[in-house]
Short mmCIF file of N, CA, C and O in Angstrom, two decimals:
data_model
loop_
_atom_site.label_atom_id
_atom_site.label_comp_id
_atom_site.label_asym_id
_atom_site.label_seq_id
_atom_site.Cartn_x
_atom_site.Cartn_y
_atom_site.Cartn_z
N MET B 1 0.26 -11.06 -4.70
CA MET B 1 0.96 -10.45 -5.81
C MET B 1 1.64 -9.20 -5.27
O MET B 1 1.04 -8.43 -4.53
N ARG B 2 2.87 -9.05 -5.65
CA ARG B 2 3.67 -7.94 -5.13
C ARG B 2 4.30 -7.20 -6.30
O ARG B 2 4.79 -7.83 -7.25
N VAL B 3 4.28 -5.86 -6.23
CA VAL B 3 4.95 -5.05 -7.25
C VAL B 3 5.89 -4.05 -6.59
O VAL B 3 5.64 -3.58 -5.48
N VAL B 4 6.95 -3.77 -7.30
CA VAL B 4 7.82 -2.65 -6.97
C VAL B 4 7.68 -1.69 -8.13
O VAL B 4 7.97 -2.04 -9.28
N LEU B 5 7.19 -0.49 -7.83
CA LEU B 5 7.03 0.55 -8.84
C LEU B 5 8.21 1.49 -8.75
O LEU B 5 8.54 1.97 -7.66
N GLN B 6 8.84 1.75 -9.87
CA GLN B 6 9.91 2.72 -9.90
C GLN B 6 9.54 3.79 -10.92
O GLN B 6 9.35 3.49 -12.10
N ARG B 7 9.42 5.04 -10.42
CA ARG B 7 9.15 6.17 -11.32
C ARG B 7 10.43 6.44 -12.09
O ARG B 7 11.49 6.62 -11.49
N VAL B 8 10.34 6.44 -13.40
CA VAL B 8 11.54 6.56 -14.23
C VAL B 8 11.43 7.69 -15.25
O VAL B 8 10.33 8.04 -15.69
N SER B 9 12.59 8.22 -15.60
CA SER B 9 12.70 9.14 -16.73
C SER B 9 12.90 8.35 -18.02
O SER B 9 12.55 8.81 -19.10
N ARG B 10 13.51 7.17 -17.83
CA ARG B 10 13.67 6.23 -18.94
C ARG B 10 13.93 4.85 -18.35
O ARG B 10 14.45 4.73 -17.25
N ALA B 11 13.57 3.82 -19.11
CA ALA B 11 13.85 2.45 -18.71
C ALA B 11 13.85 1.57 -19.95
O ALA B 11 13.18 1.86 -20.95
N SER B 12 14.62 0.48 -19.87
CA SER B 12 14.63 -0.48 -20.97
C SER B 12 14.93 -1.87 -20.42
O SER B 12 15.50 -2.02 -19.34
N VAL B 13 14.52 -2.86 -21.19
CA VAL B 13 14.80 -4.26 -20.88
C VAL B 13 15.50 -4.86 -22.10
O VAL B 13 14.97 -4.78 -23.22
N THR B 14 16.67 -5.44 -21.87
CA THR B 14 17.45 -6.05 -22.94
C THR B 14 17.58 -7.55 -22.66
O THR B 14 17.86 -7.97 -21.54
N ILE B 15 17.34 -8.35 -23.71
CA ILE B 15 17.45 -9.81 -23.63
C ILE B 15 18.34 -10.26 -24.78
O ILE B 15 18.08 -9.91 -25.94
N ASN B 16 19.39 -10.99 -24.46
CA ASN B 16 20.34 -11.46 -25.49
C ASN B 16 20.86 -10.33 -26.36
O ASN B 16 20.87 -10.42 -27.60
N ASN B 17 21.23 -9.23 -25.72
CA ASN B 17 21.80 -8.05 -26.39
C ASN B 17 20.82 -7.35 -27.33
O ASN B 17 21.25 -6.57 -28.19
N LYS B 18 19.53 -7.62 -27.18
CA LYS B 18 18.51 -6.96 -28.01
C LYS B 18 17.51 -6.27 -27.09
O LYS B 18 16.98 -6.88 -26.16
N VAL B 19 17.23 -4.99 -27.35
CA VAL B 19 16.27 -4.25 -26.55
C VAL B 19 14.88 -4.80 -26.81
O VAL B 19 14.40 -4.80 -27.94
N ASN B 20 14.24 -5.30 -25.75
CA ASN B 20 12.91 -5.88 -25.84
C ASN B 20 11.83 -4.81 -25.65
O ASN B 20 10.76 -4.91 -26.23
N ALA B 21 12.12 -3.83 -24.78
CA ALA B 21 11.16 -2.75 -24.51
C ALA B 21 11.93 -1.55 -23.97
O ALA B 21 12.94 -1.70 -23.29
N GLU B 22 11.44 -0.36 -24.28
CA GLU B 22 12.01 0.85 -23.71
C GLU B 22 10.95 1.93 -23.63
O GLU B 22 10.04 1.98 -24.46
N ILE B 23 11.06 2.75 -22.57
CA ILE B 23 10.10 3.83 -22.36
C ILE B 23 10.83 5.09 -21.92
O ILE B 23 11.99 5.05 -21.52
N GLY B 24 10.08 6.19 -21.97
CA GLY B 24 10.54 7.46 -21.40
C GLY B 24 9.89 7.60 -20.03
O GLY B 24 9.91 6.67 -19.22
N ASP B 25 9.28 8.74 -19.75
CA ASP B 25 8.64 8.98 -18.45
C ASP B 25 7.55 7.95 -18.18
O ASP B 25 6.69 7.70 -19.03
N GLY B 26 7.60 7.37 -16.99
CA GLY B 26 6.59 6.38 -16.63
C GLY B 26 7.02 5.52 -15.48
O GLY B 26 7.71 5.98 -14.57
N LEU B 27 6.61 4.24 -15.54
CA LEU B 27 6.88 3.31 -14.44
C LEU B 27 7.55 2.04 -14.95
O LEU B 27 7.10 1.44 -15.94
N LEU B 28 8.58 1.63 -14.24
CA LEU B 28 9.11 0.29 -14.37
C LEU B 28 8.45 -0.50 -13.26
O LEU B 28 8.52 -0.12 -12.09
N ILE B 29 7.76 -1.58 -13.63
CA ILE B 29 6.99 -2.38 -12.67
C ILE B 29 7.60 -3.77 -12.58
O ILE B 29 7.59 -4.52 -13.55
N LEU B 30 8.16 -4.07 -11.42
CA LEU B 30 8.68 -5.41 -11.15
C LEU B 30 7.54 -6.19 -10.50
O LEU B 30 6.96 -5.73 -9.50
N LEU B 31 7.18 -7.33 -11.04
CA LEU B 31 6.00 -8.09 -10.62
C LEU B 31 6.37 -9.45 -10.08
O LEU B 31 6.98 -10.26 -10.79
N GLY B 32 5.99 -9.70 -8.82
CA GLY B 32 6.19 -11.01 -8.21
C GLY B 32 4.85 -11.69 -7.99
O GLY B 32 3.93 -11.09 -7.45
N ILE B 33 4.74 -12.94 -8.42
CA ILE B 33 3.48 -13.67 -8.38
C ILE B 33 3.62 -14.87 -7.44
O ILE B 33 4.59 -15.62 -7.51
N GLU B 34 2.60 -15.06 -6.58
CA GLU B 34 2.52 -16.21 -5.67
C GLU B 34 1.48 -17.19 -6.19
O GLU B 34 0.59 -16.82 -6.96
N GLU B 35 1.54 -18.43 -5.71
CA GLU B 35 0.62 -19.48 -6.13
C GLU B 35 -0.84 -19.10 -5.93
O GLU B 35 -1.69 -19.43 -6.75
N GLU B 36 -1.17 -18.41 -4.83
CA GLU B 36 -2.58 -18.12 -4.53
C GLU B 36 -3.10 -16.83 -5.19
O GLU B 36 -4.25 -16.44 -4.97
N ASP B 37 -2.29 -16.16 -5.99
CA ASP B 37 -2.74 -14.94 -6.65
C ASP B 37 -3.80 -15.25 -7.71
O ASP B 37 -3.86 -16.35 -8.25
N SER B 38 -4.63 -14.23 -7.98
CA SER B 38 -5.76 -14.44 -8.89
C SER B 38 -6.02 -13.18 -9.72
O SER B 38 -5.38 -12.15 -9.53
N GLY B 39 -7.04 -13.29 -10.55
CA GLY B 39 -7.47 -12.15 -11.35
C GLY B 39 -7.91 -10.97 -10.50
O GLY B 39 -7.77 -9.82 -10.92
N GLU B 40 -8.43 -11.25 -9.33
CA GLU B 40 -8.84 -10.17 -8.42
C GLU B 40 -7.63 -9.33 -7.99
O GLU B 40 -7.71 -8.11 -7.93
N ASP B 41 -6.52 -10.00 -7.70
CA ASP B 41 -5.29 -9.29 -7.35
C ASP B 41 -4.83 -8.42 -8.51
O ASP B 41 -4.41 -7.27 -8.31
N ILE B 42 -4.91 -8.95 -9.70
CA ILE B 42 -4.48 -8.22 -10.90
C ILE B 42 -5.31 -6.97 -11.09
O ILE B 42 -4.77 -5.88 -11.29
N LYS B 43 -6.64 -7.11 -11.05
CA LYS B 43 -7.52 -5.95 -11.26
C LYS B 43 -7.27 -4.87 -10.22
O LYS B 43 -7.18 -3.69 -10.55
N TRP B 44 -7.15 -5.27 -8.96
CA TRP B 44 -6.92 -4.29 -7.89
C TRP B 44 -5.58 -3.58 -8.09
O TRP B 44 -5.51 -2.36 -8.01
N LEU B 45 -4.53 -4.34 -8.35
CA LEU B 45 -3.20 -3.75 -8.51
C LEU B 45 -3.12 -2.83 -9.72
O LEU B 45 -2.58 -1.73 -9.62
N CYS B 46 -3.62 -3.27 -10.86
CA CYS B 46 -3.54 -2.46 -12.07
C CYS B 46 -4.29 -1.14 -11.91
O CYS B 46 -3.79 -0.08 -12.31
N SER B 47 -5.46 -1.19 -11.30
CA SER B 47 -6.22 0.03 -11.04
C SER B 47 -5.44 0.96 -10.11
O SER B 47 -5.36 2.17 -10.33
N LYS B 48 -4.86 0.39 -9.08
CA LYS B 48 -4.07 1.16 -8.11
C LYS B 48 -2.85 1.80 -8.78
O LYS B 48 -2.54 2.97 -8.57
N ILE B 49 -2.16 1.02 -9.60
CA ILE B 49 -0.93 1.48 -10.25
C ILE B 49 -1.19 2.69 -11.15
O ILE B 49 -0.47 3.69 -11.06
N VAL B 50 -2.17 2.61 -12.03
CA VAL B 50 -2.37 3.70 -12.98
C VAL B 50 -2.91 4.97 -12.32
O VAL B 50 -2.77 6.06 -12.87
N LYS B 51 -3.50 4.83 -11.13
CA LYS B 51 -4.07 6.00 -10.42
C LYS B 51 -3.17 6.53 -9.31
O LYS B 51 -3.48 7.55 -8.70
N MET B 52 -2.07 5.82 -9.02
CA MET B 52 -1.15 6.23 -7.96
C MET B 52 -0.56 7.60 -8.28
O MET B 52 0.07 7.78 -9.32
N ARG B 53 -0.76 8.55 -7.38
CA ARG B 53 -0.33 9.93 -7.62
C ARG B 53 1.11 10.11 -7.15
O ARG B 53 1.37 10.61 -6.06
N ILE B 54 2.04 9.73 -8.02
CA ILE B 54 3.46 9.79 -7.68
C ILE B 54 4.28 10.59 -8.70
O ILE B 54 5.51 10.57 -8.67
N PHE B 55 3.59 11.30 -9.58
CA PHE B 55 4.27 12.14 -10.56
C PHE B 55 4.00 13.61 -10.22
O PHE B 55 2.90 13.96 -9.81
N SER B 56 5.01 14.42 -10.41
CA SER B 56 4.93 15.83 -10.02
C SER B 56 3.99 16.63 -10.91
O SER B 56 3.93 16.42 -12.13
N ASP B 57 3.28 17.56 -10.28
CA ASP B 57 2.46 18.51 -11.02
C ASP B 57 3.33 19.74 -11.32
O ASP B 57 4.53 19.75 -11.06
N GLU B 58 2.70 20.81 -11.83
CA GLU B 58 3.45 22.02 -12.20
C GLU B 58 4.08 22.70 -10.99
O GLU B 58 5.01 23.49 -11.13
N SER B 59 3.62 22.40 -9.78
CA SER B 59 4.19 22.97 -8.56
C SER B 59 5.25 22.06 -7.93
O SER B 59 5.76 22.36 -6.85
N GLY B 60 5.54 20.94 -8.57
CA GLY B 60 6.53 20.01 -8.04
C GLY B 60 6.01 19.09 -6.96
O GLY B 60 6.78 18.43 -6.27
N ILE B 61 4.69 19.05 -6.79
CA ILE B 61 4.06 18.19 -5.79
C ILE B 61 3.56 16.92 -6.47
O ILE B 61 3.01 16.97 -7.58
N MET B 62 3.73 15.78 -5.81
CA MET B 62 3.29 14.51 -6.40
C MET B 62 1.77 14.42 -6.34
O MET B 62 1.20 13.90 -5.39
N ASN B 63 1.14 14.95 -7.39
CA ASN B 63 -0.32 14.97 -7.50
C ASN B 63 -0.83 14.25 -8.74
O ASN B 63 -2.03 14.09 -8.89
N ASN B 64 0.06 13.89 -9.64
CA ASN B 64 -0.36 13.30 -10.91
C ASN B 64 -0.12 11.79 -10.95
O ASN B 64 0.84 11.29 -10.38
N SER B 65 -0.99 11.12 -11.67
CA SER B 65 -0.89 9.67 -11.85
C SER B 65 -0.25 9.36 -13.20
O SER B 65 -0.04 10.26 -14.03
N LEU B 66 0.00 8.09 -13.43
CA LEU B 66 0.49 7.64 -14.72
C LEU B 66 -0.49 8.02 -15.83
O LEU B 66 -0.08 8.44 -16.91
N LEU B 67 -1.78 7.91 -15.53
CA LEU B 67 -2.81 8.32 -16.49
C LEU B 67 -2.74 9.82 -16.77
O LEU B 67 -2.83 10.25 -17.92
N ASP B 68 -2.56 10.62 -15.71
CA ASP B 68 -2.53 12.08 -15.85
C ASP B 68 -1.39 12.55 -16.75
O ASP B 68 -1.55 13.51 -17.50
N ILE B 69 -0.24 11.89 -16.66
CA ILE B 69 0.91 12.33 -17.46
C ILE B 69 1.01 11.59 -18.79
O ILE B 69 1.93 11.83 -19.57
N ASN B 70 0.07 10.68 -19.05
CA ASN B 70 0.10 9.84 -20.25
C ASN B 70 1.44 9.10 -20.33
O ASN B 70 2.05 8.99 -21.38
N GLY B 71 1.87 8.59 -19.18
CA GLY B 71 3.15 7.90 -19.09
C GLY B 71 3.10 6.49 -19.61
O GLY B 71 2.03 5.93 -19.87
N ASP B 72 4.28 5.92 -19.74
CA ASP B 72 4.43 4.56 -20.25
C ASP B 72 4.79 3.62 -19.11
O ASP B 72 5.10 4.04 -18.01
N ALA B 73 4.77 2.33 -19.41
CA ALA B 73 5.10 1.33 -18.39
C ALA B 73 5.80 0.14 -19.03
O ALA B 73 5.54 -0.20 -20.19
N ILE B 74 6.68 -0.45 -18.24
CA ILE B 74 7.30 -1.74 -18.57
C ILE B 74 7.04 -2.66 -17.39
O ILE B 74 7.21 -2.26 -16.24
N VAL B 75 6.62 -3.89 -17.68
CA VAL B 75 6.38 -4.89 -16.63
C VAL B 75 7.42 -6.00 -16.78
O VAL B 75 7.58 -6.58 -17.86
N VAL B 76 8.13 -6.27 -15.67
CA VAL B 76 9.15 -7.31 -15.66
C VAL B 76 8.80 -8.30 -14.55
O VAL B 76 8.66 -7.91 -13.39
N SER B 77 8.65 -9.57 -14.91
CA SER B 77 8.37 -10.61 -13.92
C SER B 77 9.62 -10.81 -13.06
O SER B 77 10.73 -10.92 -13.57
N GLN B 78 9.41 -10.86 -11.73
CA GLN B 78 10.55 -11.03 -10.83
C GLN B 78 10.15 -11.87 -9.63
O GLN B 78 9.68 -11.36 -8.62
N PHE B 79 10.39 -13.18 -9.74
CA PHE B 79 10.01 -14.10 -8.66
C PHE B 79 10.77 -13.81 -7.36
O PHE B 79 10.31 -14.14 -6.28
N THR B 80 11.92 -13.15 -7.44
CA THR B 80 12.72 -12.89 -6.24
C THR B 80 12.04 -11.90 -5.29
O THR B 80 12.48 -11.77 -4.15
N LEU B 81 10.97 -11.26 -5.71
CA LEU B 81 10.22 -10.38 -4.81
C LEU B 81 9.57 -11.16 -3.68
O LEU B 81 9.17 -10.58 -2.67
N HIS B 82 9.45 -12.47 -3.85
CA HIS B 82 8.85 -13.31 -2.81
C HIS B 82 9.91 -14.12 -2.06
O HIS B 82 9.61 -15.18 -1.49
N ALA B 83 11.12 -13.61 -2.03
CA ALA B 83 12.20 -14.31 -1.32
C ALA B 83 11.93 -14.31 0.18
O ALA B 83 11.53 -13.30 0.76
N ASN B 84 12.14 -15.46 0.80
CA ASN B 84 12.06 -15.58 2.25
C ASN B 84 13.50 -15.65 2.75
O ASN B 84 14.25 -16.55 2.39
N THR B 85 13.86 -14.68 3.60
CA THR B 85 15.24 -14.58 4.08
C THR B 85 15.37 -14.82 5.58
O THR B 85 16.38 -14.48 6.17
N LYS B 86 14.36 -15.43 6.18
CA LYS B 86 14.36 -15.62 7.63
C LYS B 86 15.42 -16.60 8.12
O LYS B 86 15.99 -16.43 9.18
N LYS B 87 15.68 -17.65 7.36
CA LYS B 87 16.64 -18.67 7.80
C LYS B 87 17.88 -18.65 6.91
O LYS B 87 17.77 -18.68 5.69
N GLY B 88 19.03 -18.63 7.53
CA GLY B 88 20.28 -18.73 6.79
C GLY B 88 20.54 -17.55 5.88
O GLY B 88 19.94 -16.48 6.02
N ASN B 89 21.42 -17.77 4.93
CA ASN B 89 21.83 -16.71 4.01
C ASN B 89 21.44 -16.95 2.57
O ASN B 89 21.74 -16.15 1.70
N ARG B 90 20.77 -18.07 2.34
CA ARG B 90 20.30 -18.38 0.99
C ARG B 90 18.79 -18.19 0.96
O ARG B 90 18.05 -18.91 1.63
N PRO B 91 18.30 -17.21 0.18
CA PRO B 91 16.85 -16.98 0.13
C PRO B 91 16.08 -18.19 -0.39
O PRO B 91 16.57 -18.93 -1.25
N SER B 92 14.89 -18.37 0.14
CA SER B 92 13.99 -19.41 -0.33
C SER B 92 12.91 -18.74 -1.18
O SER B 92 12.39 -17.69 -0.83
N TYR B 93 12.58 -19.37 -2.28
CA TYR B 93 11.57 -18.82 -3.19
C TYR B 93 10.33 -19.71 -3.24
O TYR B 93 9.60 -19.72 -4.22
N ILE B 94 10.08 -20.43 -2.17
CA ILE B 94 9.00 -21.41 -2.13
C ILE B 94 7.62 -20.76 -2.34
O ILE B 94 6.71 -21.40 -2.86
N LYS B 95 7.46 -19.48 -1.97
CA LYS B 95 6.16 -18.81 -2.13
C LYS B 95 5.92 -18.33 -3.56
O LYS B 95 4.79 -18.04 -3.94
N ALA B 96 6.98 -18.21 -4.35
CA ALA B 96 6.83 -17.74 -5.72
C ALA B 96 6.11 -18.81 -6.55
O ALA B 96 6.37 -20.00 -6.42
N ALA B 97 5.20 -18.36 -7.40
CA ALA B 97 4.43 -19.28 -8.24
C ALA B 97 5.32 -19.95 -9.27
O ALA B 97 6.25 -19.35 -9.81
N LYS B 98 5.02 -21.21 -9.55
CA LYS B 98 5.71 -21.95 -10.60
C LYS B 98 5.25 -21.42 -11.96
O LYS B 98 4.18 -20.83 -12.07
N PRO B 99 6.05 -21.62 -13.00
CA PRO B 99 5.72 -21.06 -14.32
C PRO B 99 4.32 -21.39 -14.84
O PRO B 99 3.68 -20.54 -15.46
N ASP B 100 3.81 -22.60 -14.58
CA ASP B 100 2.48 -22.95 -15.10
C ASP B 100 1.38 -22.09 -14.50
O ASP B 100 0.33 -21.87 -15.12
N VAL B 101 1.60 -21.55 -13.32
CA VAL B 101 0.66 -20.63 -12.69
C VAL B 101 1.04 -19.18 -13.00
O VAL B 101 0.20 -18.35 -13.33
N ALA B 102 2.33 -18.89 -12.90
CA ALA B 102 2.80 -17.51 -13.02
C ALA B 102 2.68 -16.93 -14.43
O ALA B 102 2.30 -15.76 -14.57
N ILE B 103 2.99 -17.69 -15.44
CA ILE B 103 2.97 -17.15 -16.81
C ILE B 103 1.59 -16.64 -17.21
O ILE B 103 1.46 -15.50 -17.68
N PRO B 104 0.51 -17.44 -17.04
CA PRO B 104 -0.81 -16.90 -17.40
C PRO B 104 -1.19 -15.65 -16.59
O PRO B 104 -1.81 -14.73 -17.13
N LEU B 105 -0.82 -15.62 -15.30
CA LEU B 105 -1.13 -14.45 -14.48
C LEU B 105 -0.31 -13.24 -14.92
O LEU B 105 -0.82 -12.11 -14.95
N TYR B 106 0.94 -13.44 -15.27
CA TYR B 106 1.79 -12.37 -15.79
C TYR B 106 1.19 -11.80 -17.07
O TYR B 106 1.06 -10.58 -17.23
N GLU B 107 0.79 -12.67 -17.98
CA GLU B 107 0.20 -12.22 -19.25
C GLU B 107 -1.12 -11.49 -19.02
O GLU B 107 -1.39 -10.47 -19.66
N GLU B 108 -1.93 -11.99 -18.09
CA GLU B 108 -3.19 -11.31 -17.76
C GLU B 108 -2.91 -9.95 -17.14
O GLU B 108 -3.61 -8.97 -17.45
N PHE B 109 -1.92 -9.86 -16.27
CA PHE B 109 -1.55 -8.59 -15.65
C PHE B 109 -1.21 -7.56 -16.73
O PHE B 109 -1.69 -6.42 -16.70
N VAL B 110 -0.41 -7.94 -17.71
CA VAL B 110 -0.02 -7.03 -18.79
C VAL B 110 -1.26 -6.59 -19.57
O VAL B 110 -1.43 -5.40 -19.87
N GLN B 111 -2.16 -7.52 -19.89
CA GLN B 111 -3.38 -7.18 -20.64
C GLN B 111 -4.27 -6.22 -19.87
O GLN B 111 -4.79 -5.25 -20.44
N VAL B 112 -4.46 -6.47 -18.58
CA VAL B 112 -5.31 -5.60 -17.76
C VAL B 112 -4.67 -4.22 -17.62
O VAL B 112 -5.35 -3.19 -17.72
N LEU B 113 -3.36 -4.18 -17.43
CA LEU B 113 -2.67 -2.89 -17.32
C LEU B 113 -2.79 -2.10 -18.62
O LEU B 113 -3.03 -0.89 -18.60
N GLU B 114 -2.67 -2.76 -19.74
CA GLU B 114 -2.83 -2.09 -21.04
C GLU B 114 -4.23 -1.51 -21.18
O GLU B 114 -4.40 -0.39 -21.67
N LYS B 115 -5.23 -2.26 -20.74
CA LYS B 115 -6.60 -1.78 -20.81
C LYS B 115 -6.79 -0.56 -19.90
O LYS B 115 -7.39 0.44 -20.29
N GLU B 116 -6.27 -0.64 -18.67
CA GLU B 116 -6.38 0.48 -17.72
C GLU B 116 -5.64 1.72 -18.23
O GLU B 116 -6.10 2.83 -18.05
N LEU B 117 -4.49 1.50 -18.84
CA LEU B 117 -3.64 2.60 -19.30
C LEU B 117 -4.08 3.13 -20.67
O LEU B 117 -3.83 4.28 -21.01
N GLY B 118 -4.74 2.28 -21.44
CA GLY B 118 -5.23 2.69 -22.76
C GLY B 118 -4.16 2.68 -23.83
O GLY B 118 -4.30 3.35 -24.86
N LYS B 119 -3.10 1.92 -23.61
CA LYS B 119 -2.04 1.81 -24.62
C LYS B 119 -1.15 0.61 -24.30
O LYS B 119 -1.22 0.06 -23.21
N PRO B 120 -0.32 0.21 -25.28
CA PRO B 120 0.55 -0.94 -25.05
C PRO B 120 1.54 -0.71 -23.91
O PRO B 120 1.95 0.42 -23.63
N VAL B 121 1.91 -1.81 -23.28
CA VAL B 121 2.86 -1.81 -22.17
C VAL B 121 4.06 -2.65 -22.59
O VAL B 121 3.89 -3.72 -23.17
N GLY B 122 5.26 -2.17 -22.31
CA GLY B 122 6.46 -2.93 -22.61
C GLY B 122 6.60 -4.08 -21.62
O GLY B 122 6.08 -4.03 -20.50
N THR B 123 7.31 -5.12 -22.03
CA THR B 123 7.51 -6.27 -21.15
C THR B 123 8.94 -6.80 -21.27
O THR B 123 9.65 -6.51 -22.25
N GLY B 124 9.27 -7.59 -20.28
CA GLY B 124 10.45 -8.41 -20.37
C GLY B 124 10.01 -9.73 -20.99
O GLY B 124 9.00 -9.77 -21.69
N GLU B 125 10.73 -10.79 -20.68
CA GLU B 125 10.35 -12.13 -21.14
C GLU B 125 10.40 -13.05 -19.95
O GLU B 125 11.45 -13.17 -19.29
N PHE B 126 9.30 -13.68 -19.64
CA PHE B 126 9.21 -14.51 -18.46
C PHE B 126 10.32 -15.56 -18.46
O PHE B 126 10.51 -16.29 -19.42
N GLY B 127 11.07 -15.61 -17.37
CA GLY B 127 12.11 -16.62 -17.19
C GLY B 127 13.43 -16.34 -17.90
O GLY B 127 14.39 -17.09 -17.73
N ALA B 128 13.49 -15.26 -18.67
CA ALA B 128 14.72 -14.96 -19.40
C ALA B 128 15.72 -14.24 -18.50
O ALA B 128 15.35 -13.63 -17.48
N ASP B 129 16.99 -14.30 -18.88
CA ASP B 129 18.02 -13.50 -18.22
C ASP B 129 17.96 -12.12 -18.86
O ASP B 129 18.30 -11.95 -20.04
N MET B 130 17.47 -11.16 -18.09
CA MET B 130 17.24 -9.82 -18.62
C MET B 130 18.18 -8.81 -18.00
O MET B 130 18.59 -8.94 -16.85
N LYS B 131 18.49 -7.79 -18.75
CA LYS B 131 19.24 -6.64 -18.26
C LYS B 131 18.26 -5.47 -18.25
O LYS B 131 17.72 -5.09 -19.29
N VAL B 132 18.02 -4.94 -17.05
CA VAL B 132 17.08 -3.84 -16.89
C VAL B 132 17.89 -2.58 -16.60
O VAL B 132 18.67 -2.54 -15.66
N ASP B 133 17.68 -1.58 -17.43
CA ASP B 133 18.37 -0.31 -17.28
C ASP B 133 17.31 0.74 -16.99
O ASP B 133 16.26 0.77 -17.64
N LEU B 134 17.57 1.59 -15.97
CA LEU B 134 16.59 2.63 -15.66
C LEU B 134 17.26 3.84 -15.07
O LEU B 134 18.34 3.76 -14.49
N LEU B 135 16.59 4.96 -15.23
CA LEU B 135 16.97 6.19 -14.55
C LEU B 135 15.80 6.49 -13.63
O LEU B 135 14.75 6.98 -14.06
N ASN B 136 15.97 6.14 -12.34
CA ASN B 136 14.91 6.33 -11.35
C ASN B 136 14.77 7.83 -11.13
O ASN B 136 15.73 8.52 -10.84
N ASP B 137 13.56 8.33 -11.28
CA ASP B 137 13.26 9.75 -11.18
C ASP B 137 12.80 10.07 -9.77
O ASP B 137 11.73 9.64 -9.35
N GLY B 138 13.59 10.80 -9.03
CA GLY B 138 13.20 11.21 -7.68
C GLY B 138 14.31 11.02 -6.68
O GLY B 138 14.87 11.97 -6.19
N PRO B 139 14.66 9.83 -6.30
CA PRO B 139 14.06 8.55 -6.69
C PRO B 139 12.71 8.31 -6.01
O PRO B 139 12.52 8.72 -4.87
N VAL B 140 11.83 7.69 -6.75
CA VAL B 140 10.53 7.29 -6.20
C VAL B 140 10.39 5.79 -6.45
O VAL B 140 10.40 5.35 -7.60
N THR B 141 10.31 5.03 -5.36
CA THR B 141 10.14 3.58 -5.43
C THR B 141 9.07 3.19 -4.41
O THR B 141 9.18 3.53 -3.24
N ILE B 142 8.03 2.51 -4.88
CA ILE B 142 6.89 2.14 -4.05
C ILE B 142 6.68 0.63 -4.14
O ILE B 142 6.72 0.06 -5.23
N ILE B 143 6.44 -0.01 -2.99
CA ILE B 143 6.13 -1.45 -2.95
C ILE B 143 4.66 -1.61 -2.60
O ILE B 143 4.19 -1.00 -1.62
N ILE B 144 3.95 -2.42 -3.38
CA ILE B 144 2.53 -2.69 -3.11
C ILE B 144 2.33 -4.20 -3.12
O ILE B 144 2.78 -4.89 -4.04
N ASP B 145 1.64 -4.70 -2.10
CA ASP B 145 1.33 -6.12 -1.99
C ASP B 145 -0.19 -6.26 -1.96
O ASP B 145 -0.84 -5.69 -1.10
N SER B 146 -0.74 -7.02 -2.90
CA SER B 146 -2.19 -7.15 -3.00
C SER B 146 -2.79 -7.88 -1.81
O SER B 146 -4.01 -7.83 -1.60
N LYS B 147 -1.96 -8.56 -1.04
CA LYS B 147 -2.47 -9.27 0.15
C LYS B 147 -2.49 -8.37 1.37
O LYS B 147 -2.95 -8.78 2.44
N ARG B 148 -1.99 -7.16 1.24
CA ARG B 148 -1.95 -6.19 2.35
C ARG B 148 -2.66 -4.91 1.92
O ARG B 148 -2.04 -3.85 1.81
N ARG B 149 -3.94 -5.00 1.72
CA ARG B 149 -4.72 -3.87 1.19
C ARG B 149 -5.18 -2.88 2.24
O ARG B 149 -5.67 -1.82 1.91
N GLU B 150 -5.08 -3.23 3.52
CA GLU B 150 -5.61 -2.33 4.55
C GLU B 150 -4.76 -1.12 4.76
O GLU B 150 -3.77 -0.78 4.37
#
């Protein structure tokens, strides 16, 4: 399971010209799911995400977590995070989980993140054509892969 965290001042997800979710200060989380991902990956990632100290304290040093600032989050499923670009110019998405595996894991990820964060989390819609708008704060962008924990 792979995530791209973007620290934002604001973010929103629009589907069919309708805003599905929007937040102020917090994280936009792009989530890529592979076939072999499990609940263990979800628990580890969600715990890591909410405790990641990437928000500035009163001295301007990144010492605060999403929990510390009572920030919000939006989770957007993005299978393209598992693109293989080694051969040719057309990415292969063979490692990305198929919907029958990915959808339940995506939904579980959102539920676990909500529990860790203690409040609702905004979402996109799995498989939909979404427009994601964000103001990256910093910019701060972090990539975390649950298969590379060392």
